[in-house]
Amino acid sequence: MTLTVLNPATEQPIAELEQAGVEETDEAVARAKEAYPAWRAVAPADRARLLRRLATLVEENAEELARIESQNVGKPISGARGEIGMVAQVFHFYAGAVDKHGGETIPVAGGVAATFREPLGVVGLIVPWNFPANIASWKLGPALACGNTVVLKPAELTPLSALRLRELALEAGFPEGVVNVLVGKGSVVGQRLIEHPHVAKIAFTGSTEVGRLVMQGAAGTIKRVTLELGGKSANVVFEDADLEKAAAAAPYSVFDNAGQDCCARSRVLVQRSVYDRFLELLVDATRGVKVGDPEDESTEMGPLVSAQHRETVASFVEGEPTFRGDVPDRPGFWYPCTLVEATNEDRVAREEVFGPVAAVIPFEDEADAIRVSNDTPYGLSGSIWTRDGARALRVARATDAGVISVNANTSVRVQTPFGGFKQSGFGRELGMHALEGYSEVKSVFISTEG
Ligand code: NDP
C-alpha cells in the first residue's frame, strides 16, 4: 500500500512511499540477523571510524537534512538546522565512546572474575514524528556503537529523514544489513518488531499508551525494552526568581516545536505572591513568539504535524483562554500559542496536550510547589527558577523526574542521560548511560588454581 507524506505547513504531498508489511519486516529482521555476527566482530576502533564518517556525512548534508525535516514535520528551518547539528554530534559522541565502554575485574577467591559488555543482537527502534532524525540518532548511535544491528521504524507521518540517514549510513560504509529502515504502520511493522522472536530489544519513543503495548508485546519473548514516553513537566517559578528571565524563557519550553515535545514544560507553576506580575510578563513574551512559514529564517513556531493532531490539541481548550496568539491565514495545520489559567486537577494540567498550550497554576510555598509538581503520573523533565541555590538543589532532588534544569528551559544534551521516572518510561538515552541499554553484562571467571 502507498503512503502519501504531507508537508503540514502547506497540506500538500511531498512524497509517495511503498509501505512495508509483516513480510517485509521479517525480511529486514532476517537481514539484520545475518549481518550481526560479522558486525559484532568488527574491532571497536573500526566501528568508531564508521560512526565518525556518518557524523561527517550528516554535517556535509546538513542543509538538505534540515530542509527534509522542516518540510516533513513543519518545524522552523532554524530549529531543524539545530536538530540536525545534534544528530551529527550524537554520532561523533558514540564514535568516541565505542572503546571506552568496558567491563571490570572483581576480586574473588580462586581466580579472576571479569565483566564484559556484549551486544544484544538485532534491535528494533521505533521512533515518533516530533523529532524524527534526532530521536533516531539517539538510538542508532549507542546501538551501533555496542555492536548491534538495527531495524528502524520511523513514524508514518515523518519517514523521510530516516530514509536519508540510511542512505548516508551505507555511504559511510556500514555493511549491508546493519542499518535497516522500514516505512510502515506502527500497528503492523511496529507490532511485528515487538513480537518478533529474533529481535532482542525494542527501544521506543512515543505515547505512554503505545509504550504499554510495547511492554505487553515484549513479554512473549522476554525482550529488553527501553521506553521514552510522554510528559507533563513543570516550570516552577519562585518569588525570588529573575522573573523577566523566566518569563522570556518559559514560552520556548512549551511553544518550541509547537509544543510537540515530550519535555514541554506545559505546566507553569508560579508562586502566588508573584503570580499576577509573572502572568503579565508571560503573556507579553508569548505574544512575541513568531508563528509562521517554517521556511522563513525568523519563524519560531510552525504548524502542528497533522489535522487529526490539531483536533486533539484543540479539545483541551474549553472556553476563552487567558491568551490566544495569532496564526497565519494560509493552508497548514496551525494552532495558536495558548495560555490557560488552571488548577492541577484540570484535564489540561493532567494529560499531555502535545501542542502549544500551557496551563498556568499558582502555588503557595516550596513544599506546595514540590507537591503540585509531582502530582502527575508523568516524570520526564522540569525547570526550577530561583536565585536561591540551596532551594534549587532541594527542589531538583525532590522532583520525581529524570531531567531537571535550573534557571534554564532545556533538557537535552548529547553528553548527559535523558529519560523518565514514573509513566514517562525507563532506561536512559544519550551520554554514556545509553550504552547500558544496548548491551548485556557478562561475567567470566578464570580459575588461577594449578
Ligand atoms: P505513538 O506512540 O502512536 O507513535 C510513536 C511510534 O510508535 C510511531 O512510530 C508509531 O507508528 C508507533 N506505533 C504506533 N502504534 C504502535 C503499535 N501498536 N505497535 C508498535 N508501534 C506503534 O504516538 P502518536 O504519534 O500517535 O502521538 C500520540 C501522542 O503520543 C501525542 O499526542 C503525544 O502525547 C505522545 N507522543 C509522545 C512522544 C514523545 O516524545 N514522548 C512522541 C510522540 C507522541 P505510526 O506512525 O505508524 O503510528
mmCIF file of C-alpha atoms in Angstrom, residues 4-16 70-74 293-295 303-308 310 327-335:
data_model
loop_
_atom_site.group_PDB
_atom_site.id
_atom_site.type_symbol
_atom_site.label_atom_id
_atom_site.label_comp_id
_atom_site.label_asym_id
_atom_site.label_seq_id
_atom_site.Cartn_x
_atom_site.Cartn_y
_atom_site.Cartn_z
ATOM 1 C CA THR A 4 1.346 9.815 0.999
ATOM 2 C CA VAL A 5 3.599 12.084 3.063
ATOM 3 C CA LEU A 6 2.364 15.663 3.595
ATOM 4 C CA ASN A 7 4.015 18.974 4.400
ATOM 5 C CA PRO A 8 1.999 20.178 7.436
ATOM 6 C CA ALA A 9 2.676 23.825 6.534
ATOM 7 C CA THR A 10 1.083 23.530 3.070
ATOM 8 C CA GLU A 11 -1.081 20.387 3.408
ATOM 9 C CA GLN A 12 0.472 19.314 0.087
ATOM 10 C CA PRO A 13 2.004 15.872 -0.623
ATOM 11 C CA ILE A 14 5.810 15.795 -0.664
ATOM 12 C CA ALA A 15 6.404 12.058 -1.149
ATOM 13 C CA GLU A 16 4.702 8.788 -2.042
ATOM 14 C CA SER A 70 11.377 21.124 8.234
ATOM 15 C CA GLN A 71 9.102 20.195 5.322
ATOM 16 C CA ASN A 72 8.035 16.864 6.762
ATOM 17 C CA VAL A 73 7.329 17.992 10.345
ATOM 18 C CA GLY A 74 6.501 21.658 9.695
ATOM 19 C CA ASP A 293 6.154 29.871 7.439
ATOM 20 C CA PRO A 294 8.743 27.274 8.566
ATOM 21 C CA GLU A 295 10.953 28.280 5.633
ATOM 22 C CA PRO A 303 2.080 24.291 12.400
ATOM 23 C CA LEU A 304 1.139 21.058 14.155
ATOM 24 C CA VAL A 305 2.020 17.813 12.443
ATOM 25 C CA SER A 306 -1.447 16.832 11.189
ATOM 26 C CA ALA A 307 -5.097 17.839 11.026
ATOM 27 C CA GLN A 308 -6.016 14.989 13.349
ATOM 28 C CA ARG A 310 -4.788 19.659 15.743
ATOM 29 C CA VAL A 327 -1.938 32.049 13.255
ATOM 30 C CA PRO A 328 -1.151 32.650 9.586
ATOM 31 C CA ASP A 329 -4.073 32.866 7.184
ATOM 32 C CA ARG A 330 -2.927 30.139 4.804
ATOM 33 C CA PRO A 331 -3.156 26.357 4.471
ATOM 34 C CA GLY A 332 -1.404 24.370 7.190
ATOM 35 C CA PHE A 333 -2.339 22.699 10.462
ATOM 36 C CA TRP A 334 -1.924 25.871 12.548
ATOM 37 C CA TYR A 335 -2.763 26.195 16.196
#
